[in-house]
């Protein structure tokens, strides 16, 4: 298949995933539609399918309101939070040391300033959980307030391009919360000590989601695991994060269908979700067997319209590293990327597997200041389809991930 034809196929996969389906939050009908689509494409290309059901929680809200006397403030239900309808005295806290000393029982607490400056890791998020976040959560749980109002700035490093961002995005944290802009929080400070009334019409719903794994017929145990997450945050069609990754994976299903090396194509569900259920499941399924995975190639953030594609190597053995360097030499559109860890390759690294993370150079370099990921702006208008195709196939001839696999099998 040439690049032009592959680009056309990638475009059609992306159209299904990001336009026809759109937002694919874990537990939603759209998310299940998207995994079913990958299952169909993989089966059509002759891959053996393993589909793993995941018990997850979906979440919806019909909005939130906050009033103090006759004044109302703009607030949003924190994603995955419990809903509430409460009245209470407003208390404002801007640092952990103040929280440690405060009596917040039955209060409605405004968290603003420093204490609300970075998104708090979900309680049971398995791959990243700083101690200071756990400390903050435990102070709040012990303090037992009626509800939280979180006033946040922008923080692309921990929350993507969203402003304001939900300080808590955590279905395992049971203090109802809403979030608002830092500027709205400033105005709300005038109501400290007064009674405020907070309603959040949010609801948690038990649902299902799926991991989809395609395997070729090669029988040896040692394999290459190629991965891309299909889920999105709430309120984004997730084009670069990570429709393009899934499209590359589906393209590889066709390019690698006659490959004699054992390959596993993994459509992960949960990278952008508070408890990473698909990733946790995969780790469970492979416990004690990660030594069989000779390489993980994880695609996340590929195909941005500006700049080149980048392949970031992690702990590669010599033969794979050499194969990768040949790709860099042969194809100017693919360059070596900086190390970054906010993706599913991290779970392979934690289990001592070598990995290559495939992404867009512009994103890796602007991770902490871009305003696109996790927002409606992450749509097909920022995708360069040829860049996406190149990740799979290379530029003029067959180089890219498909060629890399061939080089590795020869080395
Ligand atoms: Zn992602």
Coordinates of C-alpha atoms in Angstrom, one line a residue, residues 168-388:
X168 CA -10.8 16.8 41.3
X169 CA -11.7 14.4 38.5
X170 CA -12.2 11.4 40.6
X171 CA -15.0 8.9 40.9
X172 CA -13.5 7.4 44.1
X173 CA -13.5 10.7 46.0
X174 CA -16.9 11.2 47.6
X175 CA -17.0 14.9 48.7
X176 CA -19.3 16.6 46.2
X177 CA -17.4 19.3 44.3
X178 CA -17.7 21.9 41.6
X179 CA -15.1 24.0 39.9
X180 CA -14.9 27.6 38.6
X181 CA -12.6 30.2 37.2
X182 CA -10.0 31.7 39.5
X183 CA -11.6 35.1 38.7
X184 CA -15.0 33.9 39.8
X185 CA -13.3 32.5 43.0
X186 CA -12.0 36.0 43.7
X187 CA -15.5 37.4 43.6
X188 CA -16.8 34.7 45.8
X189 CA -14.3 35.6 48.6
X190 CA -16.8 38.5 49.4
X191 CA -19.2 35.8 50.6
X192 CA -16.9 34.1 53.1
X193 CA -18.7 33.6 56.5
X194 CA -22.1 33.8 54.8
X195 CA -24.5 31.0 53.9
X196 CA -24.2 29.8 50.3
X197 CA -26.4 27.4 48.4
X198 CA -24.8 24.9 46.1
X199 CA -26.6 22.5 43.7
X200 CA -24.8 20.1 41.4
X201 CA -27.0 17.8 39.3
X202 CA -24.3 15.2 38.7
X203 CA -24.9 11.5 38.6
X204 CA -22.7 8.4 38.6
X205 CA -23.9 5.4 36.5
X206 CA -22.5 1.9 36.4
X207 CA -21.5 1.0 32.9
X208 CA -19.2 -1.2 30.8
X209 CA -16.2 -0.5 28.5
X210 CA -13.8 -2.8 26.6
X211 CA -10.1 -3.2 25.9
X212 CA -9.7 -4.7 22.4
X213 CA -6.6 -6.7 21.6
X214 CA -5.7 -8.1 18.2
X215 CA -3.1 -10.8 17.8
X216 CA -1.5 -12.2 14.6
X217 CA -1.1 -16.0 14.2
X218 CA 2.7 -16.1 15.0
X219 CA 3.1 -18.6 17.8
X220 CA 6.2 -17.7 19.7
X221 CA 5.7 -16.2 23.2
X222 CA 8.0 -13.2 22.8
X223 CA 6.0 -10.4 21.2
X224 CA 5.9 -6.7 20.4
X225 CA 2.9 -4.8 21.9
X226 CA 1.7 -1.8 19.9
X227 CA -0.7 0.3 22.0
X228 CA -3.0 3.3 21.6
X229 CA -5.7 4.5 24.0
X230 CA -9.2 5.1 22.5
X231 CA -10.9 7.0 25.3
X232 CA -11.2 10.8 25.6
X233 CA -11.7 13.2 28.3
X234 CA -15.3 14.7 28.6
X235 CA -16.1 17.4 26.1
X236 CA -13.5 16.7 23.4
X237 CA -13.5 14.7 20.2
X238 CA -9.9 13.7 21.0
X239 CA -8.4 13.9 17.6
X240 CA -4.7 14.2 18.5
X241 CA -5.4 12.7 21.9
X242 CA -5.8 10.0 20.7
X243 CA -7.9 9.3 17.6
X244 CA -4.7 9.5 15.5
X245 CA -3.0 6.9 17.7
X246 CA -5.9 4.5 17.1
X247 CA -5.9 5.3 13.4
X248 CA -2.2 4.4 13.2
X249 CA -2.9 1.1 15.1
X250 CA -5.7 0.3 12.6
X251 CA -3.4 1.1 9.7
X252 CA -0.8 -1.2 11.1
X253 CA -3.4 -3.9 11.4
X254 CA -3.4 -3.9 7.6
X255 CA 0.3 -3.2 7.0
X256 CA 1.4 -6.0 9.4
X257 CA -1.1 -8.6 8.8
X258 CA 1.4 -10.9 7.1
X259 CA 4.1 -10.2 9.7
X260 CA 5.7 -13.4 11.0
X261 CA 6.9 -11.7 14.3
X262 CA 4.3 -12.1 17.0
X263 CA 2.5 -8.7 17.3
X264 CA -0.2 -7.6 19.7
X265 CA -2.3 -4.6 18.8
X266 CA -3.8 -3.2 22.0
X267 CA -6.7 -0.7 22.0
X268 CA -6.5 0.6 25.6
X269 CA -9.5 2.1 27.4
X270 CA -8.8 4.5 30.3
X271 CA -5.7 6.5 29.8
X272 CA -7.7 9.7 30.3
X273 CA -10.0 8.3 33.0
X274 CA -9.5 8.5 36.8
X275 CA -8.8 4.9 37.5
X276 CA -7.2 3.7 34.2
X277 CA -9.3 0.5 34.2
X278 CA -8.1 -0.9 30.8
X279 CA -4.5 -0.4 31.8
X280 CA -4.9 -1.9 35.2
X281 CA -6.6 -4.9 33.6
X282 CA -3.8 -5.4 31.1
X283 CA -1.2 -5.2 33.9
X284 CA -3.2 -7.9 35.9
X285 CA -3.4 -10.1 32.8
X286 CA 0.3 -9.9 32.2
X287 CA 1.6 -10.1 35.8
X288 CA 4.9 -12.0 35.9
X289 CA 4.9 -12.2 32.1
X290 CA 6.1 -8.8 31.0
X291 CA 9.4 -10.4 30.1
X292 CA 7.6 -11.8 27.1
X293 CA 7.1 -8.3 25.7
X294 CA 10.3 -7.4 23.9
X295 CA 9.1 -3.9 23.0
X296 CA 6.1 -1.6 23.5
X297 CA 5.3 1.0 20.9
X298 CA 2.8 3.4 22.3
X299 CA 1.1 6.0 20.0
X300 CA -0.4 9.0 21.7
X301 CA -0.5 12.6 20.4
X302 CA 0.6 11.8 16.8
X303 CA -0.1 13.7 13.6
X304 CA -0.3 17.3 14.8
X305 CA -0.5 19.8 11.9
X306 CA 2.7 21.7 12.9
X307 CA 6.2 20.1 13.1
X308 CA 7.4 16.6 12.7
X309 CA 6.6 13.2 14.2
X310 CA 8.8 12.1 17.1
X311 CA 9.7 8.6 18.4
X312 CA 11.0 8.7 22.0
X313 CA 13.1 5.7 22.9
X314 CA 13.2 4.3 26.4
X315 CA 15.7 1.6 27.6
X316 CA 16.0 0.0 24.1
X317 CA 18.3 -2.9 23.7
X318 CA 21.1 -2.4 21.1
X319 CA 19.4 -4.2 18.1
X320 CA 16.1 -2.2 18.5
X321 CA 18.0 1.0 19.1
X322 CA 20.0 0.5 15.9
X323 CA 16.8 -0.2 13.9
X324 CA 15.3 3.0 15.3
X325 CA 18.4 5.1 14.4
X326 CA 18.2 3.8 10.9
X327 CA 14.6 5.1 10.7
X328 CA 15.8 8.5 11.9
X329 CA 18.5 8.5 9.2
X330 CA 16.2 7.4 6.4
X331 CA 13.2 9.5 7.0
X332 CA 13.5 13.2 7.8
X333 CA 9.8 13.5 8.9
X334 CA 10.5 11.3 11.9
X335 CA 12.9 12.5 14.6
X336 CA 14.1 11.4 18.0
X337 CA 11.7 12.8 20.7
X338 CA 12.5 13.9 24.2
X339 CA 11.5 11.5 27.0
X340 CA 8.0 12.0 28.4
X341 CA 6.0 9.8 30.7
X342 CA 2.3 10.9 30.6
X343 CA 1.2 7.9 28.4
X344 CA 0.6 4.2 28.4
X345 CA 4.2 3.4 27.6
X346 CA 4.9 4.2 31.3
X347 CA 3.1 1.1 32.4
X348 CA 5.5 -1.0 30.3
X349 CA 8.5 1.0 31.6
X350 CA 7.3 0.3 35.2
X351 CA 7.4 -3.4 34.3
X352 CA 10.9 -3.2 32.8
X353 CA 9.9 -3.4 29.1
X354 CA 11.7 -1.3 26.6
X355 CA 9.4 1.2 24.9
X356 CA 9.1 3.7 22.1
X357 CA 6.5 6.5 22.4
X358 CA 5.3 7.9 19.1
X359 CA 3.9 11.4 19.2
X360 CA 4.2 14.9 17.7
X361 CA 7.4 16.9 18.4
X362 CA 5.4 20.1 18.8
X363 CA 3.2 18.6 21.5
X364 CA 6.1 17.1 23.5
X365 CA 7.9 20.4 23.4
X366 CA 4.8 22.5 24.3
X367 CA 3.1 20.0 26.7
X368 CA 3.1 22.6 29.5
X369 CA 1.8 25.6 27.6
X370 CA -0.5 24.3 24.9
X371 CA -4.2 25.0 25.2
X372 CA -5.5 22.1 23.0
X373 CA -5.5 18.7 24.7
X374 CA -8.7 17.7 26.5
X375 CA -10.7 20.6 24.9
X376 CA -13.1 20.9 22.0
X377 CA -10.2 22.3 20.0
X378 CA -8.6 18.9 19.8
X379 CA -10.5 18.1 16.6
X380 CA -9.7 17.0 13.1
X381 CA -8.8 20.6 12.0
X382 CA -5.5 20.3 13.9
X383 CA -4.6 16.9 12.3
X384 CA -2.1 16.4 9.4
X385 CA -3.3 13.1 7.9
X386 CA 0.0 12.5 6.0
X387 CA 1.9 12.9 9.3
X388 CA -0.3 10.3 10.8

